[in-house]
Amino acid sequence: MNRNVEKAEGMAEQPTPSTKLIARLFRNYLRPHLGAFALAVGFMTVSAAMTGAMAKLMEPIIDQVFQARDYDRLLMVAGAVFTVFLLRGLATYSHSLLMNKIGQRIVTDVQRQLYEHILKLDLAFFHSNASGALTTRFISDVAIMRTATSECLTSAFRGSLTLLFLVAVMFYQDWHLAIGAFLVFPPTAMFVARMGRKMRRVAGSTQAQLGQFAALLGQSFQGIRHVKAYGMEAHEQANAATMTETIYRLSVKGFRISALSQPVTEALSGIAIVAVILYGGMQVISGQNTPGALFSFITAFLLAYEPMKRLAKMNAQLQSGLAAAERVFAILDMEPAIRDQGGAKPLHTTDYSVTLEDVCFAYPDGTPALDGVTLRVPHGKTLAIVGSSGAGKSTIINLIPRFYDVTSGCITVGGFDIRTLHLADLRARLALVSQETALFDDTIRANIAYGKQGATAAEIDAAAFAAFADGFIRELPQGYDTVVGEQGVKLSGGQRQRIAIARAMLRNAPILLLDEATSALDNESERAVQTALRRLQQGRTTIVIAHRLSTIVDADSIAVLQQGRLIEQGTHAELLQRNGAYARLYGQQDFVQGDLTPLPIELQHVSRQGA
């Protein structure tokens, strides 16, 4: 846990220059909204001009109303003040509304682009990044980016325009005094810039730690049964306490840096206002200036002080936003290694044989998985792959859809190297059922329909019937409209597996990949599903990974892997006769070789029994 904390606090040692990030934010996300932004700036200009007019109106109020006691001027000045406040209110509402719409549109655009890009990344990316940490990129980081692109832009333009008009009033009243008052600006700007660099580093570390905390929450919630079963609540609480304490410490540090600009700005501004009062007061006393002009100058300076503080505070917000943008851009800049190569072509063939030619593969972390494996599955035939855990069985299943690419050798479909085919075209010819049933928190109908876009209700029902799932589905309170919960938690293991098989049946792909597809079924349900799978396999090229060897005795060929190498291959009978590795595996399994005769389709009542 301490390593995670150190990693979070040590992030962004050499962050991307702010100018590059701002330019990218403008180019990619703000430029499409330049029309609305220009209109918002117009309203900001009106609002800033009215603030300057408020300061200028102090002169006639003091000199012509309070001192000269001019009744006619009183009504005129009162009307002018009301007009100024009304115009400023309307302009502020208008530019705030426009900038909020731009900001929300930017959030939407970034989230959509980020999601589209992440879905294109390799499986290895998802294996090395926790889902909770990725979720924070979509929610927390993108929301902070919105601050950098909309709120900070609003503060920057509105504050700068307000300062411009107020400075104009100050120089109009007394340019000597204005120059003296603005001597505090350079040291303030230097201090704010220095604090901004520190804030950027702390913000990046805070957001990284928030991502790790989200990952911890996701893992503990998904594994809550095991947390409770093993009595690990205290352990998880300690992990969460360590992370939240780190987030607290980083957040306080960030606030301290952000808030430090206020006392510095207050002190420097206090020096300036004292100088203005002393110098301006002497001018009024000596008759060189009027009280109204001095009061107007002081009002303009005090009004300028507020946007100056906002600009100082904005820099901290901007740096937090840029740190978030840097994390988002880091993902957007990732290029998937698994993608269509130049000259990739569609798969036009009626031969869906699958061949592995001298395939070697090692995972990105260097773990070897396959060493010179050569296998051929003729069109319409079934190859079963068996072996002990870690032998490389699932690796083969991952290589055929190009979840990973081979390190050396090649895999062909119908004689075509799969790396030369359009990726989408290749995967459209595949149906996968794995031991990890991936069900979404949606209805059963939607989960089955995931296998084929635009599937009709009749097609979905037929697929469920063929998978021996129709019976138990119809007995559920909402039938096919039953929501299964996250990862299908409301269903039994066997029910989840049969829905996954129904999804593969609906896809009706010429190549089937079955990775322990019946591992979650009891014996009786397994016989029913095996019958359905046999029917589904007819005329299709099928690769089966099976733990229970009794389920693959009828395979056209059985390949035995050991430590990533092919050591035996043949039919069930041939391999038993050799009395080698397969025979030993077969003999070690504790099962009764009962009747594996396919069940008649009428025995649909089997599907009513959830495993």
XYZ file of C-alpha atoms in Angstrom:
611
model
C 0.000 0.000 0.000
C 2.845 2.379 0.765
C 4.214 1.783 -2.734
C 0.916 3.031 -4.168
C 1.103 6.160 -2.060
C 4.668 6.876 -3.111
C 3.740 6.335 -6.738
C 0.831 8.757 -6.478
C 2.846 11.471 -4.781
C 5.711 11.106 -7.231
C 3.655 11.580 -10.376
C 4.092 14.345 -12.913
C 7.731 15.104 -12.058
C 8.120 16.536 -15.564
C 4.616 17.586 -16.628
C 3.743 18.633 -20.144
C 4.135 22.419 -20.605
C 0.919 24.271 -19.831
C 0.981 26.081 -23.167
C 0.888 22.800 -25.100
C -1.995 21.435 -23.045
C -3.970 24.680 -23.346
C -3.363 24.757 -27.106
C -4.608 21.164 -27.414
C -7.688 21.862 -25.316
C -8.466 24.873 -27.486
C -7.780 23.091 -30.773
C -9.678 19.885 -30.036
C -12.540 20.962 -27.811
C -13.078 24.736 -27.764
C -12.556 25.629 -31.424
C -15.797 23.908 -32.554
C -17.673 26.312 -30.260
C -15.920 29.545 -31.266
C -19.193 31.193 -32.319
C -20.834 30.671 -28.935
C -17.585 31.550 -27.173
C -17.261 34.827 -29.119
C -20.835 35.722 -28.152
C -20.036 34.923 -24.518
C -16.964 37.162 -24.690
C -19.203 39.927 -26.063
C -21.465 39.639 -23.017
C -18.380 39.545 -20.770
C -17.243 42.798 -22.382
C -20.599 44.427 -21.601
C -20.418 43.164 -18.005
C -16.842 44.442 -17.616
C -17.716 47.817 -19.162
C -20.604 48.220 -16.711
C -18.241 47.504 -13.805
C -15.945 50.285 -15.086
C -18.979 52.557 -15.454
C -19.891 51.910 -11.806
C -16.485 53.166 -10.718
C -16.721 56.235 -12.992
C -20.179 57.095 -11.627
C -18.667 57.596 -8.157
C -17.235 60.940 -9.308
C -20.571 62.668 -10.152
C -22.209 61.063 -7.116
C -19.625 62.637 -4.768
C -18.992 65.949 -6.547
C -22.363 66.819 -8.078
C -24.841 65.130 -5.708
C -23.239 65.036 -2.258
C -21.173 68.225 -2.500
C -23.091 70.383 -5.027
C -26.515 69.055 -3.835
C -27.836 69.110 -7.417
C -31.330 67.502 -7.337
C -31.554 67.099 -11.127
C -28.204 65.313 -11.177
C -29.429 63.013 -8.395
C -32.205 61.582 -10.572
C -29.922 61.232 -13.592
C -27.192 59.498 -11.590
C -29.715 57.194 -9.900
C -31.129 56.197 -13.297
C -27.635 55.623 -14.661
C -26.710 53.406 -11.690
C -29.875 51.306 -12.163
C -29.186 50.927 -15.891
C -25.598 49.885 -15.214
C -26.627 47.207 -12.696
C -29.409 45.900 -14.962
C -27.131 45.625 -17.983
C -24.384 43.963 -15.944
C -26.834 41.430 -14.513
C -28.245 40.489 -17.915
C -24.781 40.265 -19.476
C -23.454 38.140 -16.605
C -26.412 35.741 -16.888
C -25.958 35.444 -20.649
C -22.220 34.733 -20.648
C -22.539 32.349 -17.675
C -25.226 30.357 -19.492
C -23.222 30.193 -22.721
C -19.993 29.151 -20.995
C -21.811 26.502 -18.973
C -23.256 25.005 -22.166
C -19.809 25.008 -23.767
C -18.302 23.376 -20.682
C -20.933 20.636 -20.544
C -20.544 19.989 -24.269
C -16.788 19.638 -23.789
C -17.371 17.104 -20.976
C -19.701 15.134 -23.256
C -17.268 15.232 -26.180
C -14.276 14.171 -24.073
C -16.147 11.331 -22.375
C -17.452 10.023 -25.696
C -14.027 10.276 -27.359
C -12.297 8.676 -24.376
C -14.755 5.775 -24.270
C -14.494 5.179 -28.012
C -10.709 5.202 -27.809
C -10.459 2.926 -24.769
C -12.654 0.314 -26.443
C -10.105 0.171 -29.273
C -7.176 -0.500 -26.947
C -5.684 -3.941 -26.470
C -6.795 -6.478 -23.913
C -3.419 -5.998 -22.212
C -4.396 -2.403 -21.419
C -7.443 -3.554 -19.446
C -5.407 -6.230 -17.680
C -2.927 -3.613 -16.459
C -5.437 -0.873 -15.516
C -8.062 -1.318 -12.824
C -11.601 -0.480 -13.903
C -12.057 1.894 -10.960
C -8.989 3.898 -11.939
C -10.277 4.167 -15.511
C -13.664 5.290 -14.219
C -12.080 8.277 -12.479
C -10.687 9.408 -15.847
C -14.244 9.604 -17.172
C -15.838 11.274 -14.165
C -13.321 13.098 -11.978
C -10.629 14.029 -14.490
C -13.044 15.079 -17.229
C -15.042 17.196 -14.765
C -11.847 18.949 -13.660
C -10.961 19.481 -17.331
C -14.273 21.302 -17.672
C -13.092 23.753 -15.029
C -9.942 24.428 -17.016
C -11.763 24.955 -20.298
C -14.916 26.809 -19.287
C -14.764 28.279 -15.788
C -11.123 29.275 -16.051
C -11.700 30.771 -19.481
C -14.667 32.675 -18.085
C -12.604 33.975 -15.173
C -9.685 34.813 -17.441
C -11.671 36.760 -20.023
C -14.139 38.367 -17.637
C -11.439 39.212 -15.124
C -9.084 40.588 -17.764
C -11.798 42.656 -19.443
C -12.986 43.989 -16.081
C -9.425 44.923 -15.160
C -9.000 46.611 -18.538
C -12.008 48.878 -18.065
C -11.184 49.624 -14.422
C -7.559 50.385 -15.260
C -8.826 52.724 -17.987
C -10.898 54.560 -15.362
C -7.905 54.765 -13.023
C -5.599 56.137 -15.708
C -8.297 58.595 -16.777
C -8.587 59.923 -13.256
C -4.847 60.075 -12.445
C -2.251 58.265 -14.534
C 0.581 59.003 -12.077
C -1.368 57.409 -9.246
C -2.345 54.481 -11.478
C 1.260 53.677 -12.355
C 2.223 53.675 -8.669
C -0.726 51.464 -7.731
C 0.151 48.868 -10.352
C 3.691 48.345 -9.131
C 2.295 45.483 -7.014
C 1.254 43.487 -10.076
C 4.639 42.043 -11.210
C 5.562 40.443 -7.842
C 2.001 39.115 -7.514
C 2.139 37.533 -10.962
C 5.535 35.921 -10.250
C 4.273 34.463 -6.990
C 1.095 33.100 -8.601
C 3.076 31.434 -11.393
C 5.378 29.736 -8.889
C 2.428 28.465 -6.854
C 0.776 27.213 -10.051
C 3.676 24.887 -10.839
C 3.486 23.368 -7.365
C -0.277 23.049 -7.626
C 0.045 21.137 -10.912
C 2.200 18.434 -9.304
C -0.025 18.075 -6.245
C -3.193 17.963 -8.367
C -1.777 15.189 -10.545
C -0.837 13.145 -7.483
C -4.258 13.677 -5.912
C -6.097 12.545 -9.025
C -3.857 9.469 -9.359
C -4.573 8.508 -5.767
C -8.300 9.014 -6.315
C -8.038 6.568 -9.218
C -6.369 3.974 -6.997
C -9.038 4.494 -4.347
C -11.788 3.959 -6.939
C -10.020 0.764 -8.025
C -9.919 -0.446 -4.407
C -13.641 0.243 -4.002
C -14.506 -1.571 -7.210
C -12.456 -4.631 -6.285
C -13.803 -4.864 -2.747
C -17.426 -4.410 -3.842
C -17.147 -6.999 -6.617
C -15.427 -9.447 -4.289
C -17.617 -8.694 -1.259
C -18.563 -12.383 -0.835
C -14.913 -13.331 -0.479
C -14.155 -10.334 1.754
C -16.822 -11.497 4.186
C -16.139 -15.214 3.794
C -12.453 -14.790 4.705
C -13.094 -12.173 7.388
C -10.996 -9.554 5.573
C -13.161 -6.544 6.433
C -10.499 -5.125 8.751
C -7.810 -5.574 6.085
C -9.877 -3.760 3.458
C -10.750 -1.033 5.965
C -7.042 -0.526 6.671
C -6.297 -0.259 2.945
C -9.091 2.272 2.472
C -7.972 4.236 5.540
C -4.420 4.498 4.195
C -5.613 5.716 0.814
C -8.151 8.199 2.165
C -5.534 9.575 4.559
C -3.171 10.097 1.627
C -5.943 11.822 -0.353
C -6.652 14.008 2.686
C -3.003 14.963 3.004
C -2.654 15.763 -0.694
C -5.912 17.730 -0.706
C -4.840 19.828 2.286
C -1.489 20.451 0.630
C -3.234 21.566 -2.551
C -5.583 23.851 -0.643
C -2.657 25.335 1.268
C -0.878 26.158 -1.991
C -4.054 27.536 -3.553
C -5.015 29.612 -0.515
C -1.510 31.039 -0.063
C -2.111 33.463 -2.923
C -4.809 35.269 -0.947
C -2.715 36.651 1.979
C 0.087 37.603 -0.427
C -2.357 39.406 -2.712
C -4.038 41.054 0.298
C -0.738 42.313 1.688
C 0.521 43.719 -1.618
C -2.857 45.282 -2.382
C -2.973 46.770 1.110
C 0.365 48.483 0.467
C -0.958 49.850 -2.821
C -4.232 51.170 -1.374
C -2.400 52.872 1.521
C -0.152 54.584 -1.006
C -3.199 55.661 -3.035
C -4.951 57.092 0.036
C -1.850 58.978 1.190
C -0.908 60.388 -2.199
C -4.484 61.032 -3.365
C -5.497 62.511 -0.030
C -2.677 65.035 -0.196
C -3.810 66.003 -3.709
C -7.376 66.596 -2.534
C -6.201 68.565 0.508
C -3.971 70.721 -1.691
C -6.812 71.292 -4.167
C -5.104 69.496 -7.046
C -7.931 66.969 -7.263
C -11.596 66.617 -6.281
C -12.933 64.199 -3.684
C -15.125 62.631 -6.356
C -12.180 61.899 -8.657
C -10.193 60.327 -5.796
C -13.188 58.302 -4.643
C -13.774 57.146 -8.207
C -10.113 56.070 -8.441
C -10.254 54.195 -5.128
C -13.516 52.516 -6.145
C -11.965 51.399 -9.437
C -8.925 50.025 -7.600
C -11.056 48.163 -5.051
C -13.256 46.749 -7.807
C -10.110 45.688 -9.692
C -8.894 43.893 -6.595
C -11.678 41.275 -6.818
C -10.972 40.108 -10.403
C -7.274 40.201 -9.558
C -7.929 37.735 -6.721
C -10.064 35.590 -9.010
C -7.295 35.479 -11.588
C -4.812 34.417 -8.907
C -7.181 31.713 -7.680
C -7.951 30.723 -11.285
C -4.350 29.703 -11.836
C -4.665 26.987 -9.199
C -7.887 25.750 -10.820
C -6.243 25.883 -14.235
C -3.277 23.806 -13.093
C -5.619 21.187 -11.585
C -7.503 21.082 -14.855
C -4.314 20.764 -16.862
C -3.136 17.912 -14.627
C -6.438 16.147 -15.315
C -6.150 16.878 -19.036
C -2.655 15.409 -19.042
C -3.980 12.149 -17.562
C -6.828 11.990 -20.087
C -4.545 12.807 -23.019
C -2.126 10.105 -21.855
C -4.828 7.527 -22.637
C -6.019 9.237 -25.817
C -2.431 9.193 -27.102
C -2.091 5.436 -26.614
C -2.064 3.559 -29.884
C -3.454 0.010 -29.871
C -0.896 -2.589 -30.906
C -3.706 -4.842 -32.147
C -5.270 -3.067 -35.121
C -5.733 -3.342 -38.859
C -2.432 -3.391 -40.696
C -1.854 -1.493 -43.889
C -3.549 -3.292 -46.739
C -5.817 -5.318 -44.446
C -8.547 -7.059 -46.403
C -11.991 -8.485 -45.635
C -12.402 -12.186 -45.039
C -14.158 -13.719 -48.052
C -14.080 -17.492 -47.750
C -16.235 -20.546 -47.244
C -13.330 -22.401 -45.643
C -13.155 -21.660 -41.945
C -10.341 -24.003 -41.056
C -8.029 -22.673 -38.344
C -4.300 -23.363 -38.363
C -1.535 -22.487 -35.894
C 1.889 -22.655 -37.522
C 4.853 -22.866 -35.120
C 3.225 -20.311 -32.815
C 5.251 -18.795 -29.994
C 3.847 -16.241 -27.586
C 4.874 -14.410 -24.426
C 2.680 -11.950 -22.532
C 3.732 -8.275 -22.322
C 5.274 -8.831 -18.887
C 7.570 -11.482 -20.405
C 5.688 -14.552 -19.164
C 6.086 -17.306 -21.807
C 2.873 -19.082 -22.788
C 3.358 -20.977 -26.084
C 6.477 -22.480 -27.597
C 6.327 -23.627 -31.214
C 2.743 -24.924 -31.241
C 1.397 -26.236 -34.559
C -2.269 -27.236 -34.785
C -4.820 -27.558 -37.585
C -8.606 -27.625 -37.213
C -10.300 -28.500 -40.529
C -13.457 -26.682 -41.505
C -16.454 -27.986 -39.570
C -14.358 -30.130 -37.216
C -13.825 -29.923 -33.462
C -10.467 -29.640 -31.737
C -10.326 -30.077 -27.981
C -7.341 -28.689 -26.094
C -6.502 -30.164 -22.696
C -3.687 -29.829 -20.234
C -2.874 -28.770 -16.723
C -3.349 -25.213 -15.498
C -0.902 -22.830 -17.145
C -0.287 -25.098 -20.131
C -1.345 -22.348 -22.595
C -4.879 -23.488 -23.456
C -6.636 -20.144 -22.918
C -3.769 -18.351 -24.629
C -4.701 -20.055 -27.890
C -8.301 -18.910 -27.441
C -7.024 -15.337 -26.902
C -4.786 -15.399 -29.972
C -7.415 -16.473 -32.522
C -9.605 -13.321 -32.127
C -6.349 -11.285 -31.941
C -6.806 -10.199 -28.358
C -3.033 -10.594 -28.555
C -0.752 -11.124 -31.547
C 1.645 -14.055 -31.782
C 5.288 -13.381 -30.952
C 6.351 -15.564 -33.869
C 4.714 -18.002 -36.250
C 1.226 -17.310 -37.584
C -2.441 -18.189 -37.244
C -4.575 -18.570 -40.352
C -8.296 -18.809 -41.061
C -9.103 -20.381 -44.408
C -5.430 -20.006 -45.316
C -5.361 -16.235 -44.586
C -3.004 -14.911 -41.907
C -5.380 -13.289 -39.428
C -3.023 -10.294 -39.114
C -3.760 -9.431 -42.761
C -7.542 -9.372 -42.236
C -9.823 -6.597 -41.074
C -10.064 -7.067 -37.325
C -13.821 -6.461 -37.240
C -14.307 -8.912 -40.112
C -12.319 -11.610 -38.321
C -14.180 -11.228 -35.033
C -17.536 -11.209 -36.812
C -16.811 -14.833 -37.773
C -16.215 -15.876 -34.149
C -18.418 -16.722 -31.188
C -16.838 -17.008 -27.740
C -18.158 -18.662 -24.597
C -15.714 -18.578 -21.711
C -15.655 -19.853 -18.177
C -16.047 -16.236 -17.046
C -19.605 -15.488 -18.103
C -19.796 -11.790 -18.957
C -23.361 -10.686 -18.312
C -24.377 -7.047 -18.173
C -26.697 -5.400 -15.660
C -29.561 -5.558 -18.125
C -32.427 -7.856 -19.061
C -31.916 -11.466 -20.087
C -33.248 -10.589 -23.525
C -30.658 -7.812 -23.939
C -27.852 -10.085 -22.753
C -28.717 -12.767 -25.296
C -29.230 -10.171 -28.038
C -25.666 -8.985 -27.432
C -24.624 -11.785 -29.762
C -26.361 -10.255 -32.782
C -27.334 -6.643 -33.350
C -30.932 -6.234 -34.431
C -31.958 -9.734 -33.395
C -35.700 -10.347 -33.348
C -37.599 -11.644 -30.340
C -38.185 -14.918 -32.160
C -34.451 -15.364 -32.810
C -33.666 -14.656 -29.152
C -36.288 -17.130 -27.969
C -34.985 -19.782 -30.380
C -31.397 -19.317 -29.167
C -32.497 -19.615 -25.537
C -34.528 -22.726 -26.346
C -31.564 -24.328 -28.103
C -29.353 -23.552 -25.094
C -31.894 -25.169 -22.727
C -32.435 -21.796 -21.058
C -35.986 -20.979 -22.188
C -37.595 -23.015 -19.411
C -35.958 -21.378 -16.400
C -36.179 -17.927 -18.046
C -39.953 -18.153 -18.397
C -40.284 -19.172 -14.746
C -38.595 -15.960 -13.594
C -40.950 -13.157 -12.410
C -40.337 -10.961 -15.474
C -39.271 -13.747 -17.841
C -36.991 -12.472 -20.581
C -37.301 -8.954 -19.152
C -35.696 -9.971 -15.845
C -32.708 -7.778 -14.995
C -29.831 -10.080 -14.069
C -27.779 -7.619 -11.972
C -24.080 -6.836 -12.236
C -22.226 -9.844 -13.700
C -25.530 -11.760 -13.558
C -25.438 -11.922 -9.767
C -29.187 -12.679 -9.556
C -28.758 -15.935 -11.483
C -27.062 -19.197 -10.617
C -23.794 -20.172 -12.264
C -25.455 -22.654 -14.569
C -28.134 -20.165 -15.596
C -25.518 -17.538 -16.398
C -23.575 -20.055 -18.481
C -26.588 -21.065 -20.501
C -27.452 -17.454 -21.271
C -23.879 -16.984 -22.490
C -24.254 -20.080 -24.675
C -27.567 -18.766 -26.024
C -25.750 -15.550 -26.958
C -23.172 -17.562 -28.922
C -25.918 -19.572 -30.605
C -27.658 -16.379 -31.672
C -24.422 -15.116 -33.215
C -24.409 -18.167 -35.518
C -20.713 -17.712 -36.286
C -18.776 -20.267 -38.371
C -16.005 -20.525 -35.739
C -16.785 -21.379 -32.106
C -14.384 -20.827 -29.233
C -15.484 -22.622 -26.082
C -13.266 -21.922 -23.084
C -14.527 -24.171 -20.256
C -18.049 -23.380 -21.515
C -19.708 -25.935 -19.217
C -17.521 -25.461 -16.159
C -20.298 -23.936 -14.040
C -22.910 -26.606 -14.728
C -23.954 -29.573 -12.658
C -23.916 -32.993 -14.312
C -27.533 -33.036 -15.414
C -27.467 -29.474 -16.775
C -24.144 -30.216 -18.428
C -25.653 -33.124 -20.370
C -28.427 -30.837 -21.594
C -26.044 -28.085 -22.657
C -23.640 -30.574 -24.261
C -26.516 -31.741 -26.420
C -27.207 -28.161 -27.467
C -23.515 -27.518 -28.116
C -23.210 -30.646 -30.273
C -26.068 -29.398 -32.392
C -24.480 -25.934 -32.569
C -21.086 -27.365 -33.553
C -22.420 -29.157 -36.599
C -20.787 -27.696 -39.711
C -18.752 -25.219 -37.636
C -15.080 -25.095 -36.793
C -14.881 -25.478 -33.028
C -12.038 -25.189 -30.561
C -12.913 -26.436 -27.102
C -10.996 -26.089 -23.876
C -12.352 -28.516 -21.350
C -11.469 -29.363 -17.789
C -13.821 -32.346 -17.679
C -12.375 -34.749 -20.239
C -15.663 -36.646 -20.357
C -17.149 -33.751 -22.323
C -14.678 -33.929 -25.228
C -14.322 -37.644 -25.882
C -16.223 -37.213 -29.178
C -13.970 -34.420 -30.461
C -12.459 -34.998 -33.903
C -9.025 -34.330 -32.431
C -7.608 -33.734 -28.979
C -4.410 -31.753 -28.386
C -2.500 -32.077 -25.130
C -0.424 -29.065 -24.022
C 2.236 -29.006 -21.350
C 4.111 -25.836 -20.383
C 3.222 -24.197 -23.667
C 4.274 -27.106 -25.914
C 2.166 -29.587 -27.847
C 3.087 -33.040 -26.548
C 0.274 -35.243 -27.895
C -2.528 -35.112 -30.440
C -5.092 -37.618 -31.681
C -8.587 -38.912 -31.041
C -9.743 -39.972 -27.594
C -9.248 -43.651 -28.433
C -5.829 -43.108 -30.033
C -4.534 -41.135 -27.066
C -5.741 -43.729 -24.578
C -3.950 -46.425 -26.547
C -0.681 -44.479 -26.357
C -0.963 -44.481 -22.567
C 0.761 -41.103 -22.398
C -0.026 -37.747 -20.834
C -3.681 -37.738 -21.960
C -4.265 -41.213 -20.560
C -2.809 -40.112 -17.220
C -5.024 -37.000 -17.148
C -8.039 -39.085 -18.060
C -7.300 -41.597 -15.359
C -6.742 -38.944 -12.699
C -10.195 -37.399 -13.123
C -12.742 -38.637 -10.658
C -15.857 -39.100 -12.769
C -18.216 -41.826 -13.836
C -18.324 -42.440 -17.561
C -22.060 -42.546 -17.816
C -24.365 -42.335 -20.744
C -23.403 -39.318 -22.855
C -26.128 -39.950 -25.392
C -27.644 -36.650 -26.522
C -30.864 -35.793 -24.766
C -33.970 -35.489 -26.905
C -35.007 -31.901 -27.418
C -38.276 -32.641 -25.642
C -36.415 -32.855 -22.335
C -36.594 -29.094 -22.023
C -37.503 -29.472 -18.338
C -33.772 -29.908 -17.651
C -33.266 -26.246 -18.377
C -35.561 -25.355 -15.511
C -32.967 -26.520 -13.013
C -30.460 -23.769 -12.259
C -27.033 -25.137 -11.492
